[in-house]
Short mmCIF file of C-alpha atoms in Angstrom, two decimals:
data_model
loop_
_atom_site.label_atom_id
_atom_site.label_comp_id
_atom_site.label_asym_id
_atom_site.label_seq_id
_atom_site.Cartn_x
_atom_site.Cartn_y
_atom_site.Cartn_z
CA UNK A 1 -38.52 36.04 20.80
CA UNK A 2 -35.80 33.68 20.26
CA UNK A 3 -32.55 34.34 21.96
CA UNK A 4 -29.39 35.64 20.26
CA UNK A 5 -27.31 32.77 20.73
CA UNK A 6 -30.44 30.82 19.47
CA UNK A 7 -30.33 33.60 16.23
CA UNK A 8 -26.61 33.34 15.92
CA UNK A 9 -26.43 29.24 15.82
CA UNK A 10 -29.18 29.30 13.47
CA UNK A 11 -27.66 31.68 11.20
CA UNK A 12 -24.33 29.53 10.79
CA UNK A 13 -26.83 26.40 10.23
CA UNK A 14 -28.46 28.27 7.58
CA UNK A 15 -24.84 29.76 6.23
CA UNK A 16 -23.44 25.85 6.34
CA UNK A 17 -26.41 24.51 4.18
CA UNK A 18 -26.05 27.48 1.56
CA UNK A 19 -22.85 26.62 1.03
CA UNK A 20 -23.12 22.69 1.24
CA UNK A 21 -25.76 23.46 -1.74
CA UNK A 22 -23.57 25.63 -3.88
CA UNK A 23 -20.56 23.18 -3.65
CA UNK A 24 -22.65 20.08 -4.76
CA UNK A 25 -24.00 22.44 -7.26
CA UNK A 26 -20.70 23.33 -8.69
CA UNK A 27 -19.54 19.65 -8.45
CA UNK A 28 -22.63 18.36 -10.92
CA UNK A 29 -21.86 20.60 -13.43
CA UNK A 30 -18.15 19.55 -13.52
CA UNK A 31 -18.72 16.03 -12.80
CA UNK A 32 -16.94 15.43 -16.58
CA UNK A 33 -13.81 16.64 -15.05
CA UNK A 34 -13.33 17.46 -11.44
CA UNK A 35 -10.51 19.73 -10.47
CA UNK A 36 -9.42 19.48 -7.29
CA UNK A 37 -7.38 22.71 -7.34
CA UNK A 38 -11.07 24.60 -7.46
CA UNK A 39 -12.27 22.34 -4.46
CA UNK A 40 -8.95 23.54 -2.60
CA UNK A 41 -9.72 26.88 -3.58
CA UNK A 42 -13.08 26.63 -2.36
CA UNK A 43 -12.67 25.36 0.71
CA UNK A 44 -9.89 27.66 2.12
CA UNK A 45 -11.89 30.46 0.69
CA UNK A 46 -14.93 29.48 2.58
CA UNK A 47 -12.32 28.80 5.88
CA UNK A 48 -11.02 32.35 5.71
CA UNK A 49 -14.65 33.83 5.24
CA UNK A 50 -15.92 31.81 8.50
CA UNK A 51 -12.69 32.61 10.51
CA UNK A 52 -13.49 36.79 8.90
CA UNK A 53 -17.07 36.36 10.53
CA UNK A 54 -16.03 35.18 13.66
CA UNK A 55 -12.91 37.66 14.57
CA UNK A 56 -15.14 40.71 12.85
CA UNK A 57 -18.60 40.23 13.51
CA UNK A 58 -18.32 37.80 15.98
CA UNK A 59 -16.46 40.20 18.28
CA UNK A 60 -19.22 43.06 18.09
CA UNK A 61 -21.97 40.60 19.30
CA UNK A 62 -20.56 39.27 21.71
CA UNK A 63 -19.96 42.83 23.24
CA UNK A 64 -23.67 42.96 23.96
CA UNK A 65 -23.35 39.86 25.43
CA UNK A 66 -21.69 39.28 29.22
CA UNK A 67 -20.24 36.58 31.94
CA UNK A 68 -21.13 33.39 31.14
CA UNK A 69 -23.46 33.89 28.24
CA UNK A 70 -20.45 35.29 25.63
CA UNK A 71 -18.11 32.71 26.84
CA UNK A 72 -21.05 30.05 25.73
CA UNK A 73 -21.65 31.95 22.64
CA UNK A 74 -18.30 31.46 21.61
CA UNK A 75 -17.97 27.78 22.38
CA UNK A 76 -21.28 27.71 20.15
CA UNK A 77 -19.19 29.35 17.41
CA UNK A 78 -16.23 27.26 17.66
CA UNK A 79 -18.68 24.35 17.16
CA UNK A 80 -20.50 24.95 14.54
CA UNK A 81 -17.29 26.54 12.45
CA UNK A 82 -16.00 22.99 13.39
CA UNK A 83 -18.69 21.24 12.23
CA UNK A 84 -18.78 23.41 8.66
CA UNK A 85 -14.63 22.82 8.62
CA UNK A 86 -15.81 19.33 8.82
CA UNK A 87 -18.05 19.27 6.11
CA UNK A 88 -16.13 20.93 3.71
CA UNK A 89 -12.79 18.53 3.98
CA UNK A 90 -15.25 15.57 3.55
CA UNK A 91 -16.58 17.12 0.47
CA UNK A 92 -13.54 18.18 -0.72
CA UNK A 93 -11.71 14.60 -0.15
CA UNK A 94 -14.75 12.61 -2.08
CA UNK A 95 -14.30 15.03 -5.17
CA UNK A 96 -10.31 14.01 -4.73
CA UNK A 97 -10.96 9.97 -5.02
CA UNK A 98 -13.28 10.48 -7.51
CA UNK A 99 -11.51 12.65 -9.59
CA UNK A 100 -8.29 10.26 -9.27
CA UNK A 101 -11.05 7.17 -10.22
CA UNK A 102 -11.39 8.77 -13.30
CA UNK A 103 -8.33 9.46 -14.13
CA UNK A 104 -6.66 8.47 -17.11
CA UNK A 105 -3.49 6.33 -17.48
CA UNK A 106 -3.00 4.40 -14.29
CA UNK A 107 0.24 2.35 -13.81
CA UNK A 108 -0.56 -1.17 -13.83
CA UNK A 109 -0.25 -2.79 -10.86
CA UNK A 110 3.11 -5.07 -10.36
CA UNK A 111 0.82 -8.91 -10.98
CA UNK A 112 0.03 -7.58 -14.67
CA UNK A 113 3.60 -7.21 -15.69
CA UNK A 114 4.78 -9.46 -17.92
CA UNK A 115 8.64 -9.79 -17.01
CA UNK A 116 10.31 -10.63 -20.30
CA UNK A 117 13.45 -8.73 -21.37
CA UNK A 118 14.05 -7.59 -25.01
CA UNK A 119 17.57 -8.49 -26.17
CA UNK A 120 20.49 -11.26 -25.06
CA UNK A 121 22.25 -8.56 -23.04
CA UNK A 122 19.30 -8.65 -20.74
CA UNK A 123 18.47 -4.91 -20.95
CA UNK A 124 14.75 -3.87 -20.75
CA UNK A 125 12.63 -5.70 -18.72
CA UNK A 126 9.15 -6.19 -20.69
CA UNK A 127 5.34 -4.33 -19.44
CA UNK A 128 1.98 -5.82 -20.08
CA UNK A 129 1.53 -5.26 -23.81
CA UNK A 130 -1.39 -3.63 -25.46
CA UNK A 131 -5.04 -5.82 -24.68
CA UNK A 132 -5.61 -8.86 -26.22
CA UNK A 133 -7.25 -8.55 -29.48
CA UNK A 134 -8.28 -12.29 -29.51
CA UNK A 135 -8.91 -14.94 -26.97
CA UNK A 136 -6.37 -16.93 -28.18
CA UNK A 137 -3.91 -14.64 -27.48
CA UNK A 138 -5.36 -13.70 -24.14
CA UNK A 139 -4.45 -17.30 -23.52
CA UNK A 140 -1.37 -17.00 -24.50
CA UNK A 141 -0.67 -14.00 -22.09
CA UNK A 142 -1.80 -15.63 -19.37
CA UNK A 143 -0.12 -19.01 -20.20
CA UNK A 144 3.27 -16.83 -20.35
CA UNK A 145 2.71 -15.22 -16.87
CA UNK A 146 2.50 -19.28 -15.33
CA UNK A 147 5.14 -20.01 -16.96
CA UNK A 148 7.68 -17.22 -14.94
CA UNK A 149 6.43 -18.21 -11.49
CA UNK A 150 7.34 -21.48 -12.26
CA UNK A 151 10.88 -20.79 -12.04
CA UNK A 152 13.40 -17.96 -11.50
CA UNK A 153 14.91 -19.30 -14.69
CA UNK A 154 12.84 -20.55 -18.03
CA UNK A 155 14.39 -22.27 -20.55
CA UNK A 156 12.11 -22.26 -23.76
CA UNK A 157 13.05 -25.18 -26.31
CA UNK A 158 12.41 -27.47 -28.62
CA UNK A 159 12.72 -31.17 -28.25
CA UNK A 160 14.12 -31.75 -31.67
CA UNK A 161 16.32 -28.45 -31.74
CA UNK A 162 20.24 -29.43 -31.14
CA UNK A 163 20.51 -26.08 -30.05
CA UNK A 164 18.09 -26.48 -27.14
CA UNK A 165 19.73 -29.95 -26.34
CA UNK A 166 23.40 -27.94 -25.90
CA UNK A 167 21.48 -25.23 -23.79
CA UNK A 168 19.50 -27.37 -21.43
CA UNK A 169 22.29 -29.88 -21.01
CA UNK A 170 24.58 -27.01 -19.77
CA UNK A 171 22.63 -25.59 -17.63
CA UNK A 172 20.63 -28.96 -16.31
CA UNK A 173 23.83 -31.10 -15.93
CA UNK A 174 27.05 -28.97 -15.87
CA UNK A 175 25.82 -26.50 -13.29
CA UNK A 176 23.47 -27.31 -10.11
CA UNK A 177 20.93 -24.59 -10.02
CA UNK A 178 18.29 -24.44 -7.40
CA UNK A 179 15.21 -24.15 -7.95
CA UNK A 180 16.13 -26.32 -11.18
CA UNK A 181 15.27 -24.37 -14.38
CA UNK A 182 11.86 -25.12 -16.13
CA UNK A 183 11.97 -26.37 -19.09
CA UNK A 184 9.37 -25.20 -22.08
CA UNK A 185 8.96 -27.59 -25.39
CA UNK A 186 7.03 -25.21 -27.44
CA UNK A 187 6.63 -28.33 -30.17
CA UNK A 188 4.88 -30.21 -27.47
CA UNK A 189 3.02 -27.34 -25.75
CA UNK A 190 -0.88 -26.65 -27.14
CA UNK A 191 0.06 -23.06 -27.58
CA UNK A 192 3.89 -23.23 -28.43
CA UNK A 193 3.30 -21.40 -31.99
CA UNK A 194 1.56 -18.61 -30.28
CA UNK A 195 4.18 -18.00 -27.09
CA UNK A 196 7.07 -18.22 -29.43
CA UNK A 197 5.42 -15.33 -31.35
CA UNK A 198 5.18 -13.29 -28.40
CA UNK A 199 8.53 -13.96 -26.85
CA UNK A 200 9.81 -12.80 -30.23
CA UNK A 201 7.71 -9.90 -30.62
CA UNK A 202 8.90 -9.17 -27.38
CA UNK A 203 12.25 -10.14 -26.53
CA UNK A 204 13.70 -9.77 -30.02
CA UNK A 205 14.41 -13.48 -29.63
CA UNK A 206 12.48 -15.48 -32.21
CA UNK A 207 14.20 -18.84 -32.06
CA UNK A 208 15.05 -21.36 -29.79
CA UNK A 209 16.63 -21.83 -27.05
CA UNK A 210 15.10 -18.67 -25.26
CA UNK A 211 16.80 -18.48 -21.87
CA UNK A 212 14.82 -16.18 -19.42
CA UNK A 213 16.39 -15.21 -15.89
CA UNK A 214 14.30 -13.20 -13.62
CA UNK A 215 12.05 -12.68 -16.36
CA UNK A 216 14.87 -11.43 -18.81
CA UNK A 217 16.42 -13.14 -21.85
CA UNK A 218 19.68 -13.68 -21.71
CA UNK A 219 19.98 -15.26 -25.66
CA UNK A 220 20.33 -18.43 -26.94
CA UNK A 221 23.00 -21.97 -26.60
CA UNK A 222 25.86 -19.69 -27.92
CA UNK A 223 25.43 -17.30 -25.55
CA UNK A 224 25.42 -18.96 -22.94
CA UNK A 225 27.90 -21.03 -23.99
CA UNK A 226 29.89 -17.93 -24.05
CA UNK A 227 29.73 -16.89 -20.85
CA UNK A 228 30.34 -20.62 -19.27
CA UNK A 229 34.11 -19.77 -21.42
CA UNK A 230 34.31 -16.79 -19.76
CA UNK A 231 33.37 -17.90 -16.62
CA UNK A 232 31.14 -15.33 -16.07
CA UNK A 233 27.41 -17.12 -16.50
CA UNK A 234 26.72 -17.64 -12.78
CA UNK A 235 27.55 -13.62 -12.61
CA UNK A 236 25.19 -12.92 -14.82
CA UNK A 237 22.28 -15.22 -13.78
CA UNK A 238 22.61 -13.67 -9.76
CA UNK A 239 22.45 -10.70 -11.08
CA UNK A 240 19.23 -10.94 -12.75
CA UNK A 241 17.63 -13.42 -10.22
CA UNK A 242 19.28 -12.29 -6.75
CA UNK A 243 18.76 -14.26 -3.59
CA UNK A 244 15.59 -16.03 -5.49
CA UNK A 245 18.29 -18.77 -6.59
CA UNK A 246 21.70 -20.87 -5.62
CA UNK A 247 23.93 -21.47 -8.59
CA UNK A 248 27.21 -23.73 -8.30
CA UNK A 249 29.68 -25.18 -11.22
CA UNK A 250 29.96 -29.16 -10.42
CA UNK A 251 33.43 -30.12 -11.09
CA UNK A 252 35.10 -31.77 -13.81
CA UNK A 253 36.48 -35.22 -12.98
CA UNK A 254 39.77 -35.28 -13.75
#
């Protein structure tokens, strides 16, 4: 005849599978949507139920039991309550990342952001828009986010525009900016008509110049022109751009 503590360990084996069985159960038929307040629930039920068994019915076993033998029968206890503990938080944390895999609206993560702002006061910054409904605008998503790393500063122009001339020649000659701004023609560029568009869908901005710092527009010739009067441009531009750039005035000759 087997033993008790044979009996006992067996028992809690037997108790651990039931359980391991009904939990799985429960988590197929709610594998649409997972809650993991019921899982919590659950598991600290089944944690106060063990930790019930072993300070109640434990305690009147191991009365039968002397010396050497109870204080085994109790380490056999502790380890297979352990073990179940065990078990259960496993469980419990795989129905957590798989509840959180399916949830719905995830942030997008920071390389998706397209950083464009959405007025000449360099308010809002601009978020991935909605998905591309053709390749050709795909394209000209992607072409947009290669464009901002190439330069804390973009200046989007045209090489016929006069306004565009009065921009970049303020910026490129009265001022030494470094890294130098880059410099967009959207008449030469093989998707031009197609950024424009977007930079005006999303910056408000639908002509050129388009002056971009740190991913913000900051307007057009006249408004920059505006601040160089005021003395106030190389303000704005560390403010939007930080430590990413050096910006200095060069000197009129007398």
């Amino acid at each position: 005849m087997p033993s008790q503590r044979r009996m006992r360990a067996f028992l809690y084996i037997a108790l651990a599978g039931f359980i391991t069985l009904l939990f799985f159960t429960s988590r197929a038929r709610h594998a649409q949507e997972p809650d993991a307040r019921s899982i919590q629930d659950f598991y600290h039920k089944t944690k106060s139920a063990m930790e019930g068994t072993r300070i109640g019915g434990g305690s009147r076993r191991g009365q039968a039991v002397v010396g050497t033998e109870k204080i085994e029968i109790d380490e056999d206890d502790a380890i297979v309550a352990k073990a179940m503990q065990e078990r259960l938080r496993k469980a419990e944390q795989m129905a957590k990342n798989n509840a959180n895999a399916k949830a719905p609206n995830k942030p997008d993560a920071p390389e998706d952001i397209v950083g464009v702002g959405s007025s000449a006061h360099g308010q809002n910054h601009l978020d991935k828009g909605e998905s591309s409904e053709t390749e050709e605008h795909h394209a000209v998503l992607e072409e947009l986010r290669s464009i901002l790393k190439k330069s804390p500063i973009i200046i989007f122009s045209k090489s016929y525009c006069p306004f565009s001339k009065k921009a970049k020649n303020l910026l490129l000659n009265d001022y030494q900016i470094d890294p130098a701004p880059y410099v967009v023609e959207l008449d030469q560029h093989a998707l031009g008509p197609g950024i424009q568009a977007e930079l005006g869908e999303r910056t408000g901005r639908k002509t050129v110049p388009n002056i971009l710092v740190g991913g913000i527009s900051i307007g057009g010739s006249d408004d920059i022109a505006k601040l160089d009067q005021e003395e106030t441009l190389i303000e704005k531009i560390m403010s939007l751009a930080g430590k990413r750039l050096t910006v200095t005035k060069h000197s009129k000759s007398a």
